[in-house]
Coordinates of C-alpha atoms in Angstrom, one line a residue:
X1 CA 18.6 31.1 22.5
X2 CA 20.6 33.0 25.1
X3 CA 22.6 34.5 23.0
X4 CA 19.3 35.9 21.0
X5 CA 18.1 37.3 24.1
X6 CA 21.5 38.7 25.1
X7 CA 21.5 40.6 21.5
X8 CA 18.2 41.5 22.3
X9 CA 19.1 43.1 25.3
X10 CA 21.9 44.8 23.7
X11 CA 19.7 46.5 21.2
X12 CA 17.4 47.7 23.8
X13 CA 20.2 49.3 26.3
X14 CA 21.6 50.6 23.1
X15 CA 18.0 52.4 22.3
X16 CA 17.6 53.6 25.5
X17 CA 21.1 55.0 26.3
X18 CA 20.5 56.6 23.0
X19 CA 17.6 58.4 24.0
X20 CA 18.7 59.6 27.3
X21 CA 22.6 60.4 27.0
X22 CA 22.8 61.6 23.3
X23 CA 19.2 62.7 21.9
X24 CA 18.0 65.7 24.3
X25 CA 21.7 67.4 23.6
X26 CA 22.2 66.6 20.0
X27 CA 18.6 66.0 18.4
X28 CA 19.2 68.8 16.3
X29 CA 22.2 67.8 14.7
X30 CA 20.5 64.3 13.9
X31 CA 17.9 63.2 10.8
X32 CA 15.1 62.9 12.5
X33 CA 14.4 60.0 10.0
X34 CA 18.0 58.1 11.4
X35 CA 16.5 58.6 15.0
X36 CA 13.0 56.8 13.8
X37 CA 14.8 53.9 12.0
X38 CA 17.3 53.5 14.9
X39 CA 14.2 52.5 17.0
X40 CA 12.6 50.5 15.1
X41 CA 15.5 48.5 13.1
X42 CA 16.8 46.2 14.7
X43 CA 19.1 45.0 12.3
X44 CA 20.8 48.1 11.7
X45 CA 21.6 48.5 15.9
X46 CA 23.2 44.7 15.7
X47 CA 25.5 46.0 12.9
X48 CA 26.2 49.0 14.8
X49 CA 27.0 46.4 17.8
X50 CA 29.0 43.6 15.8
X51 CA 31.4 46.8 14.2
X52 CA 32.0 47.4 17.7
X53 CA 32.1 43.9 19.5
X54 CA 29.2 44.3 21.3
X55 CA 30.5 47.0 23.4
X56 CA 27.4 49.7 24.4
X57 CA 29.5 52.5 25.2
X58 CA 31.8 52.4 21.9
X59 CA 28.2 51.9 20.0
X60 CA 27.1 54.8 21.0
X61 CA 29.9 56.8 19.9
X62 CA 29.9 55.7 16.6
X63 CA 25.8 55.9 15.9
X64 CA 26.6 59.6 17.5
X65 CA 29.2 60.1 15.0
X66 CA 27.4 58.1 12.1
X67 CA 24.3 60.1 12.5
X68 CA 26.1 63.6 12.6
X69 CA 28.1 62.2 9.1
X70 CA 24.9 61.5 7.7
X71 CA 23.1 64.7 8.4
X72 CA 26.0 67.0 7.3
X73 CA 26.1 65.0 4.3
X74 CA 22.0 65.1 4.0
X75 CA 22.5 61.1 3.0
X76 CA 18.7 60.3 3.2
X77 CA 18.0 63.2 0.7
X78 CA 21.6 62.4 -2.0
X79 CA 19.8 61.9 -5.3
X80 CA 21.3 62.2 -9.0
X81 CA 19.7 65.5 -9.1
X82 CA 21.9 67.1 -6.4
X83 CA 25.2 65.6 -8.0
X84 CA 27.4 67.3 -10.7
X85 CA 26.5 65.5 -13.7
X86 CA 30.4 65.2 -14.8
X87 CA 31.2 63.0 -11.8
X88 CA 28.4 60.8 -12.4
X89 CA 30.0 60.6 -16.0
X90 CA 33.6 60.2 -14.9
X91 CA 33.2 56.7 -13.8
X92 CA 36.0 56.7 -11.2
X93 CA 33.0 55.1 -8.3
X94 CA 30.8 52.5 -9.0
X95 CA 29.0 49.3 -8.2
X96 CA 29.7 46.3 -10.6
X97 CA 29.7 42.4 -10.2
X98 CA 30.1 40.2 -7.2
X99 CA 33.2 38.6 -5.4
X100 CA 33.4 34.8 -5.4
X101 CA 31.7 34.9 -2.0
X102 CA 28.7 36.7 -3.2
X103 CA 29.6 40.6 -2.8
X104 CA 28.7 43.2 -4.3
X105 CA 31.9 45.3 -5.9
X106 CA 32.3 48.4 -4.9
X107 CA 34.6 50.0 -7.5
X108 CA 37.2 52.8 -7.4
X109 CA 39.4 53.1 -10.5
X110 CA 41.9 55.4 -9.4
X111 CA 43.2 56.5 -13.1
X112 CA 40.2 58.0 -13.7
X113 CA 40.1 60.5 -9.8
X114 CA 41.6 63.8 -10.4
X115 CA 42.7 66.0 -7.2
X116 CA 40.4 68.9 -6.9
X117 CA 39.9 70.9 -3.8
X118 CA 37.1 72.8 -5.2
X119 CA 35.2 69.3 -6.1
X120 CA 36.4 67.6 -3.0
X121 CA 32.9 67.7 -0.9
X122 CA 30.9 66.4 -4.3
X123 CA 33.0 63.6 -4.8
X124 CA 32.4 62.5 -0.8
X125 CA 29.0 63.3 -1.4
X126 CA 29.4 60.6 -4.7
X127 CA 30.4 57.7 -2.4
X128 CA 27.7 58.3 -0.1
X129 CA 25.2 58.5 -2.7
X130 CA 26.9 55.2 -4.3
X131 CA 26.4 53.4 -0.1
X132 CA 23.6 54.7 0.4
X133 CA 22.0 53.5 -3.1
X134 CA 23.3 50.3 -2.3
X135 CA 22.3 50.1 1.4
X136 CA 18.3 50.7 0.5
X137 CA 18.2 48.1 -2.4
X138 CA 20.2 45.4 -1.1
X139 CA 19.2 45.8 3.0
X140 CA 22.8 46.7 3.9
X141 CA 24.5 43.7 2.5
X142 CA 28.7 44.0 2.6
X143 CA 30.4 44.8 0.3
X144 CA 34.1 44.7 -1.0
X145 CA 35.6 47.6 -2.2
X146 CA 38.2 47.0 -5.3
X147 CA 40.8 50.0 -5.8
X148 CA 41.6 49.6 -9.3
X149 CA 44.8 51.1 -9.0
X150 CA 46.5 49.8 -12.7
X151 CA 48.2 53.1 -14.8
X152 CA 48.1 55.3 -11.7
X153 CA 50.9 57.5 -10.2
X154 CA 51.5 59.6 -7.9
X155 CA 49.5 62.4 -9.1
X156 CA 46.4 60.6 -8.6
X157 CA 46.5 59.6 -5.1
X158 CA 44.1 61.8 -2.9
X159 CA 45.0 60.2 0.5
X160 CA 42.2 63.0 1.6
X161 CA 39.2 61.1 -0.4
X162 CA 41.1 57.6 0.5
X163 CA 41.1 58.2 3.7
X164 CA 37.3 59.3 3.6
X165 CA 35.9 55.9 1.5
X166 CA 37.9 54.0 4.6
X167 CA 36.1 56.4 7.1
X168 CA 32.4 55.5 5.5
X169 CA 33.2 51.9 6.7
X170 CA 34.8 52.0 9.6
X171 CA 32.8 54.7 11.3
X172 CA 29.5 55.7 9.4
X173 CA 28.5 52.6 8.1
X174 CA 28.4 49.4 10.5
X175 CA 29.4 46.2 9.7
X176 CA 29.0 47.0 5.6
X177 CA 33.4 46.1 4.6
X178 CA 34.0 42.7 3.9
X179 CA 37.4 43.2 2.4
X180 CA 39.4 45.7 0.2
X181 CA 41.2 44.5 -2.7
X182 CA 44.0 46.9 -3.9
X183 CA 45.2 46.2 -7.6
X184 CA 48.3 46.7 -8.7
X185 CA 49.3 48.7 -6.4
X186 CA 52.6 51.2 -7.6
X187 CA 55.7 50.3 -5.2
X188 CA 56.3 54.3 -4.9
X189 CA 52.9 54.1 -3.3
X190 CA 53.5 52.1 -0.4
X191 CA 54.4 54.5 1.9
X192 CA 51.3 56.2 1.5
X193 CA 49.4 52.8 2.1
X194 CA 51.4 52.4 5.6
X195 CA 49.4 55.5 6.5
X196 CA 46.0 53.9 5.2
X197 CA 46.7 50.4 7.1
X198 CA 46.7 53.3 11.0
X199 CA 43.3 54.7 10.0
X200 CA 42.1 50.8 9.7
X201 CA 42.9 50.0 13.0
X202 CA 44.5 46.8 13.8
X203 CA 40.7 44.5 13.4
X204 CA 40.7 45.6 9.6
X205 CA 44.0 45.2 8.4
X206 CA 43.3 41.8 7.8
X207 CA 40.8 42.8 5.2
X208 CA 43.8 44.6 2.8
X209 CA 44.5 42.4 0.0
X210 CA 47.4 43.2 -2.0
X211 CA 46.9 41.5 -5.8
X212 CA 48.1 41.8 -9.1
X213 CA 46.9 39.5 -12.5
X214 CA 48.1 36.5 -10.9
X215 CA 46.0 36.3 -8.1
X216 CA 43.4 38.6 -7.7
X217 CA 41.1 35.6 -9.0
X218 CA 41.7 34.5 -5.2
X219 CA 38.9 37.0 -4.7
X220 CA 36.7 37.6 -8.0
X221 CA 36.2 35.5 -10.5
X222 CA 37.4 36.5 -14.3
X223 CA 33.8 37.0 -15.3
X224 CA 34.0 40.3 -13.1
X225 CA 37.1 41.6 -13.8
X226 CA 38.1 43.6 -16.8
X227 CA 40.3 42.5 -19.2
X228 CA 43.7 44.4 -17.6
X229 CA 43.2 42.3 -14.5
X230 CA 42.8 39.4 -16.8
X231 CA 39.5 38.4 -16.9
X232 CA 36.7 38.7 -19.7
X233 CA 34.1 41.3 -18.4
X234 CA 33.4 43.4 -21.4
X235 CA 30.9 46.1 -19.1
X236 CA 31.9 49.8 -19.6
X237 CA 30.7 52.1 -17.4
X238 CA 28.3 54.9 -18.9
X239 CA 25.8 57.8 -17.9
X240 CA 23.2 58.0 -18.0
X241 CA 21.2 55.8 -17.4
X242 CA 22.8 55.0 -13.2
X243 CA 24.2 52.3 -13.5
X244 CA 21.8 49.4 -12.6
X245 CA 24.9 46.2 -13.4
X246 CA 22.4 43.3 -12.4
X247 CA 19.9 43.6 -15.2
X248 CA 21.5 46.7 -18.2
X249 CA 20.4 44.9 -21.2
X250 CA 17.5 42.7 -21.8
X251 CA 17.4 39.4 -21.5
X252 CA 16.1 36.4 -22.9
X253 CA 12.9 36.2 -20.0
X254 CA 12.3 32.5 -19.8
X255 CA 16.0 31.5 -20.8
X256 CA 17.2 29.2 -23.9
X257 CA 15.5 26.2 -24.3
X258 CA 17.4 23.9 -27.0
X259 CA 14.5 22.9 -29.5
X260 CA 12.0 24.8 -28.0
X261 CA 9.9 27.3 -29.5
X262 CA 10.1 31.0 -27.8
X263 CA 7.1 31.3 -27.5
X264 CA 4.7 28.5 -25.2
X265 CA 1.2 27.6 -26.5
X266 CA -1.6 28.2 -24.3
X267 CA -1.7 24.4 -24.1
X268 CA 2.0 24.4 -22.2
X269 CA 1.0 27.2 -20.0
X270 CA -2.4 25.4 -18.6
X271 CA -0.3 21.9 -17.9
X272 CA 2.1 24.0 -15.6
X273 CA -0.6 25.8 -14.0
X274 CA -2.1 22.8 -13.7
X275 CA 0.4 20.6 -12.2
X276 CA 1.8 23.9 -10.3
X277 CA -2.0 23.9 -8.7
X278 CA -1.3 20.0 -7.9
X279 CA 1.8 21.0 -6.2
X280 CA -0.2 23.5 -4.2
X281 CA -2.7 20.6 -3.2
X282 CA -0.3 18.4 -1.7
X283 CA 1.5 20.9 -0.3
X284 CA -1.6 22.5 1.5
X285 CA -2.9 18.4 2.8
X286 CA 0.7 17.9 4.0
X287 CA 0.6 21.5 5.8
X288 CA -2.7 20.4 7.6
X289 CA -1.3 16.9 8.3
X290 CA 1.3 18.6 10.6
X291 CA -0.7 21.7 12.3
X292 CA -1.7 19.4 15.4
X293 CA 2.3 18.4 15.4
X294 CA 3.5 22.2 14.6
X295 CA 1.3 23.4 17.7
X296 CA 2.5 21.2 20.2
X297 CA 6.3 22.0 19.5
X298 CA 6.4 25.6 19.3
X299 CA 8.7 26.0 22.3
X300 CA 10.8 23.7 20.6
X301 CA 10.6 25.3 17.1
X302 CA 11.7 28.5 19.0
X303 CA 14.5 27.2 20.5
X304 CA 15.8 25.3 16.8
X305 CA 15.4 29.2 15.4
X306 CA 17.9 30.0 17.5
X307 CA 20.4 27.9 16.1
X308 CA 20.5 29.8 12.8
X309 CA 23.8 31.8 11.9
X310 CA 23.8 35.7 12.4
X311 CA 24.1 36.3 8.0
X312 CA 21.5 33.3 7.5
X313 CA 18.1 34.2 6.2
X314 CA 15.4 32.2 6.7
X315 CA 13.7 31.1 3.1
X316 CA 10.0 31.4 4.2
X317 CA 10.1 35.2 5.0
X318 CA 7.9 37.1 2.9
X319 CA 8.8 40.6 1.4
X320 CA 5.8 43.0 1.6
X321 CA 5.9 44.9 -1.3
X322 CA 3.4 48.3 -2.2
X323 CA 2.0 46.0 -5.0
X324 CA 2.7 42.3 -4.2
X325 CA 4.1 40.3 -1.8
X326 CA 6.7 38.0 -2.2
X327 CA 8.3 35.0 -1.0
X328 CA 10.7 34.1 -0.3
X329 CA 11.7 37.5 0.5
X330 CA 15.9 37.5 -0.6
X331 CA 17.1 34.4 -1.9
X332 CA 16.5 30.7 -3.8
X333 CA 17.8 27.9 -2.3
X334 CA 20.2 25.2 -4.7
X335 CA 21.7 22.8 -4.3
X336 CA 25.2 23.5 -5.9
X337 CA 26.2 19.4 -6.6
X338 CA 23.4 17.7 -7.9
X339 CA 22.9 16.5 -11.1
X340 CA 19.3 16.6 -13.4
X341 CA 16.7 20.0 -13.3
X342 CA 16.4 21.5 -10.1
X343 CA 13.0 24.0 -9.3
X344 CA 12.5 26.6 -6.9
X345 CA 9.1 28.3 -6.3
X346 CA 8.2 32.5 -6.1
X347 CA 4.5 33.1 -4.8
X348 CA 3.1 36.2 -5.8
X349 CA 0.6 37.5 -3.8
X350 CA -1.2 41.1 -5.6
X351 CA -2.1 43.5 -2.5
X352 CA -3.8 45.6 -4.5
X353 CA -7.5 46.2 -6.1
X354 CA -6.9 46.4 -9.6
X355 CA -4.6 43.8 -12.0
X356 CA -0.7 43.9 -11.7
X357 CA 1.5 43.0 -14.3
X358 CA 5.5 41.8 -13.5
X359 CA 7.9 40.5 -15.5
X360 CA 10.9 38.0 -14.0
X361 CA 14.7 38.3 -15.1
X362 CA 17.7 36.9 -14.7
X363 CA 21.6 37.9 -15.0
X364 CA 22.1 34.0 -15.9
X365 CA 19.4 33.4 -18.7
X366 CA 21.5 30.3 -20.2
X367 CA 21.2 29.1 -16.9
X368 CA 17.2 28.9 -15.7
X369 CA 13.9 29.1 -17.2
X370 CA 11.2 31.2 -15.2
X371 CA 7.4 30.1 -16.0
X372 CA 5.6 32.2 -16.1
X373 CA 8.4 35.4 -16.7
X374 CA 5.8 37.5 -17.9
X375 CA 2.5 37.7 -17.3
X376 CA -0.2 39.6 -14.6
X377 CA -2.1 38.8 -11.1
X378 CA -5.5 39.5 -11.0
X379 CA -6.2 41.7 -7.7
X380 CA -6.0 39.6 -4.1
X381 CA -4.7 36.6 -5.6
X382 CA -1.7 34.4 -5.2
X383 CA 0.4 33.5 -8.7
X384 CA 3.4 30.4 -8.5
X385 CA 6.4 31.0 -10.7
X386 CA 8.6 27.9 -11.0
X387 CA 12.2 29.0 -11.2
X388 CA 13.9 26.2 -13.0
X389 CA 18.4 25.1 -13.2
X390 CA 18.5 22.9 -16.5
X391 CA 20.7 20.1 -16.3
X392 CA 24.2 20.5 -16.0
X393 CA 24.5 24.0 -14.5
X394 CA 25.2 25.0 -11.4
X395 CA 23.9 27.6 -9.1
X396 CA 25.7 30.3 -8.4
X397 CA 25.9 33.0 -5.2
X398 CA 26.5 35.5 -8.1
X399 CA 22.9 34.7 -9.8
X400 CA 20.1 37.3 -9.4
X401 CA 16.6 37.5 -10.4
X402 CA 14.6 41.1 -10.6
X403 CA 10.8 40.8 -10.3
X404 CA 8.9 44.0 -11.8
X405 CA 5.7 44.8 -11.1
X406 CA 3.3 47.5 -11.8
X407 CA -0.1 48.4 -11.8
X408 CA -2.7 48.0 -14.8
X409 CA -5.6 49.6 -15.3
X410 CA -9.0 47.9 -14.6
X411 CA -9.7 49.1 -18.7
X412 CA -6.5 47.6 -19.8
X413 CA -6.1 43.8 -20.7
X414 CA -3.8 41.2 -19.8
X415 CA -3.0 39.5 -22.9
X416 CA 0.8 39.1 -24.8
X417 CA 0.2 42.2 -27.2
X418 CA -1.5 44.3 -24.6
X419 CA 1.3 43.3 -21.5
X420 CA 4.2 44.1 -24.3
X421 CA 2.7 47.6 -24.8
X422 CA 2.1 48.0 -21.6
X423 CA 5.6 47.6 -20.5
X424 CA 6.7 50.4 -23.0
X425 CA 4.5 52.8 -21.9
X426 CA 4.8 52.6 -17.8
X427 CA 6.8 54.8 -16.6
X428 CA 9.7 54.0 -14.6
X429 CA 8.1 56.0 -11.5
X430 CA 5.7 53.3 -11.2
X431 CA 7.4 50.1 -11.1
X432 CA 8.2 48.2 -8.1
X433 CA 11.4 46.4 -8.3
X434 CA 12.9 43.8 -5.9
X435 CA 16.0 41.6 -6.4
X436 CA 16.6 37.9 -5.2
X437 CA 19.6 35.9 -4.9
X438 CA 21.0 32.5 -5.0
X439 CA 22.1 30.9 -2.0
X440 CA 23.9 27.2 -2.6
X441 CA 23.9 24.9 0.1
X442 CA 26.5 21.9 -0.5
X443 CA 23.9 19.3 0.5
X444 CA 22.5 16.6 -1.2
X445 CA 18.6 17.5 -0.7
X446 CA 17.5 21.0 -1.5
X447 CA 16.4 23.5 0.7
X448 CA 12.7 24.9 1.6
X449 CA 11.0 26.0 -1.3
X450 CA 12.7 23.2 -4.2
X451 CA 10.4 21.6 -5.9
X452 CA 11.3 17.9 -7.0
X453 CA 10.1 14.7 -6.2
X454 CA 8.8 14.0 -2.8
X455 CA 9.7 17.8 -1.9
X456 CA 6.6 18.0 0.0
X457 CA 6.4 15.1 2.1
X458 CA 7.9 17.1 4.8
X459 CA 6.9 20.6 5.8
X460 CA 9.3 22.9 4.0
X461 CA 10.2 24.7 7.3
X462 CA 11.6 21.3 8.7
X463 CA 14.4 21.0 5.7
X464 CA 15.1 24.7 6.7
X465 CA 15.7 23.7 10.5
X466 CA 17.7 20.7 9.7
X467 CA 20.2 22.7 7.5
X468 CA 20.5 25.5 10.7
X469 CA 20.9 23.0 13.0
X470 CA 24.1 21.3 10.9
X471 CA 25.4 24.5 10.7
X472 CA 25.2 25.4 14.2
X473 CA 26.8 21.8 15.0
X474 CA 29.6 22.3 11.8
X475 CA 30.5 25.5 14.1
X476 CA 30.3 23.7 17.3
X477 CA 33.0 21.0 15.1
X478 CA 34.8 23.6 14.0
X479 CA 35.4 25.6 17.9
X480 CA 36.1 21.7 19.3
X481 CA 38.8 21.5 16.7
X482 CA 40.5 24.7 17.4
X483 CA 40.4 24.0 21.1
X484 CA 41.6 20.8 20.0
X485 CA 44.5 22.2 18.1
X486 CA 45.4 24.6 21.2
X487 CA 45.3 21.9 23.7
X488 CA 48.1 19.8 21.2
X489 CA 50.1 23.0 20.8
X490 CA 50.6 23.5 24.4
X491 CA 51.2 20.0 25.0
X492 CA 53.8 20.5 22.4
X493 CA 55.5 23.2 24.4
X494 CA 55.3 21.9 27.3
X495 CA 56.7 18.7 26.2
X496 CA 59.7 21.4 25.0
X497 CA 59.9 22.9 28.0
X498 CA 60.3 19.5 30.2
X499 CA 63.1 18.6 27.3
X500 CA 64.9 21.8 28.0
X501 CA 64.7 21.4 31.5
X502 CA 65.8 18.3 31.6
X503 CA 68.9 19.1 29.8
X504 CA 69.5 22.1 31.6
X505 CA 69.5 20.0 35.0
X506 CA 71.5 17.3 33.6
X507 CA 74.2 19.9 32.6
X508 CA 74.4 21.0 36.1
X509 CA 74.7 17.6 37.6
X510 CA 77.9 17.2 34.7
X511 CA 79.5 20.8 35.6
X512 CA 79.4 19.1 39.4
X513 CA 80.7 16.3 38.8
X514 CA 83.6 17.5 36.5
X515 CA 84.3 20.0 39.4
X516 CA 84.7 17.0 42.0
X517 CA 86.7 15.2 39.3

């Protein structure tokens, strides 16, 4: 809890130094729209605070210096539009696939980049447009950045343009690098790379990881790398469309079903609503079971909140969408061990006055079956989807699910035939999109919003504070243990040093002696 309030305290001496040391001097070579979300984000000043260890005065340098990038770059306004078409076609930058920790891949195939002074500003201008993409549809997430640097030579390395994709994540975007992986990298190239590690800095040097085919699966599993980095990813960049790597092709909405019709009859889909609306009732009789309990421990619930990790996210936030609201707002809880069908739940809530359609998909179809994946929400309603793993699969941090919704017309209808057309002839403008992830928890009871047997005997926000609180104790276990291990070291060397002393002393005495003698 101290901690929170120390962060807290952080982000508002941050603001207000901000406003007072930087702003009346410099306002005009800001965005205006950076200044607004800098006081009002407070997630975004945190980064800005971790990237620089918490230190206010450092901070402030590099928002001043982030915010001056972004404006001579116009970030906020980089669209496809203001790009050369030939460098969206070239394929050198892109995002693609995850790392086996859940990243997103930030690609640079280095064959493919041409030195070109007269291009030089576009192609900076194509990694901010690629970060910046990525930073308003995934919240700022990290990513890892993969130099693809197979068939390459001297005459493609741009230490210029090198040097500027480090510079985006050591100075204009906080807290956004989890590692770079550099591919088979040329051994002629290595003194160039000695002058890459000095613009890292000492703190980021660690995250260079040098790999060829025989261990860059450390890092990403085959199923994202292409087949020269021995793995079986068969994706091939192409524009246009941009790029969207999640969801290109369509896929099979509810997932495979082994001898089970495509299709559901009407009779199916009223049992699951049904005994979805039988979940809903126990869930809401618990829920009022445990409002006279929930109201008397609110100090204590505060104080468990605080327990939770700086990257966790809680499973009960709610993203507020133009056209519904959904929750949980980022990700699915798993379990990543169990055996049998496991079942999350997505609630739907339509903010709007006329009917909304959506559709659900997945990047694992053979994996889960969505009910309903496609279907419509009459207006100020609340709609259940039950997410569900069959047997013998495993979650995955690498999963995703995209909701789409748009808006129907109060003439149009909301049956099969009518939501297929419907879906062909919206355009793209109007669809509301948001993405949600898998997070596995290596426990053998599911987390929040899992829906198996007995899930709802206790509130859903108890399992939640449970699993913060064993991970703020596993981190407690795991400081003790390094202490622990310090403590033995130096009782190590001093055990050493009393040996060496010992003998040192005892030598003296002999030399004595012998001289007597």
């Amino acid at each position: 809890m101290a901690d929170r309030r120390d962060k807290a305290a952080l982000v508002g001496e941050t603001r207000r130094r901000f406003e007072a040391e930087y702003l009346p001097d410099k306002s005009d070579k800001y965005d205006s729209r950076d200044v607004e979300r800098l006081q009002q984000d407070d997630k975004w000043v945190e980064n800005y605070l971790i990237w620089r260890q918490d230190v206010v005065d450092d901070t402030l340098k590099m928002i001043d210096q982030s915010f001056q990038w972004r404006k001579e770059y116009t970030v906020n306004d980089l669209t496809e539009s203001v790009l050369p078409k030939a460098l969206l076609e070239n394929g050198a930058l892109f995002l693609h696939g995850y790392d086996k920790e859940g990243y997103k891949l930030f690609w640079f195939r280095v064959k493919l980049h041409v030195r070109d002074q007269k291009q030089q500003l576009e192609k900076k201008k194509l990694v901010a447009f690629w970060l910046e993409h990525y930073a308003k549809r995934d919240h700022g997430k990290p990513l890892t950045v993969v130099f693809d640097m197979a068939e390459t030579g001297i005459s493609h390395i741009d230490l210029d343009f090198v040097r500027f994709i480090v510079n985006c994540f050591t100075d204009y975007y906080p807290n956004f690098l989890t590692k770079i992986v550099i591919f088979e990298m040329p051994w002629i190239m290595n003194a160039a790379f000695k002058i890459v590690k000095g613009w890292l800095g000492p703190d980021a040097i660690s995250m260079l990881k040098f790999t060829n085919k025989s261990d860059v699966q450390e890092y990403i599993s085959g199923e994202y790398l292409p087949p020269h980095m021995g793995g079986t990813d068969s994706f091939k960049y192409s524009y246009p469309p941009l790029v969207d790597d999640d969801f290109q092709t369509p896929l099979c909405e509810n997932g495979p079903i082994t001898s089970e019709d495509e299709h559901e009859s009407k009779e199916e889909i009223d049992a699951d609503a049904k005994e979805t609306g039988d979940v809903n009732e126990e869930q809401n009789l618990n829920q009022k079971k445990m409002n006279s309990i929930e109201q008397n421990s609110k100090s204590e619930e505060s104080d468990k909140t605080e327990f939770k990790p700086k990257n966790a996210k809680k499973a009960l936030t709610t993203f507020k969408g133009p056209l519904l609201h959904i929750s949980p707002a980022e990700e699915l809880y798993f379990g990543s061990k169990e055996t049998g069908e496991k079942k999350c739940l997505i609630v739907l809530t339509n903010v709007t006055k006329n009917v909304v359609a959506f559709k659900v998909r997945t990047t694992a179809p053979e994996k889960y079956r969505v009910k309903p994946s496609n279907s419509s929400c009459e207006p100020g309603t609340s709609l259940d989807i039950i997410v569900s793993l069959h047997g013998g699969f495993a979650a995955s941090l690498q999963d995703r699910f995209l909701i789409m919704a748009a808006e129907m017309d109060q003439s149009s209808g909301s049956g099969v035939q009518d939501l297929s057309q419907f879906w062909k002839e919206v355009p793209r403008t109007k669809v509301m999109e948001h993405r949600l992830r898998c997070h596995v928890i290596e426990s053998s009871k599911p987390s929040t919003l899992t829906l198996k047997e007995n899930a709802f005997n206790i509130p859903a926000k108890t399992n939640e504070d449970l699993h913060l609180q064993l991970t703020h104790l596993l981190q407690i276990n795991k400081r003790l243990q390094e202490q622990i291990d310090r403590c033995l070291w130096f009782q190590q060397l001093s055990a050493v040093l009393s040996l060496l002393s010992i003998t040192v002393v005892a030598f003296c005495f002999y030399l004595v002696y012998t001289q007597r003698g």
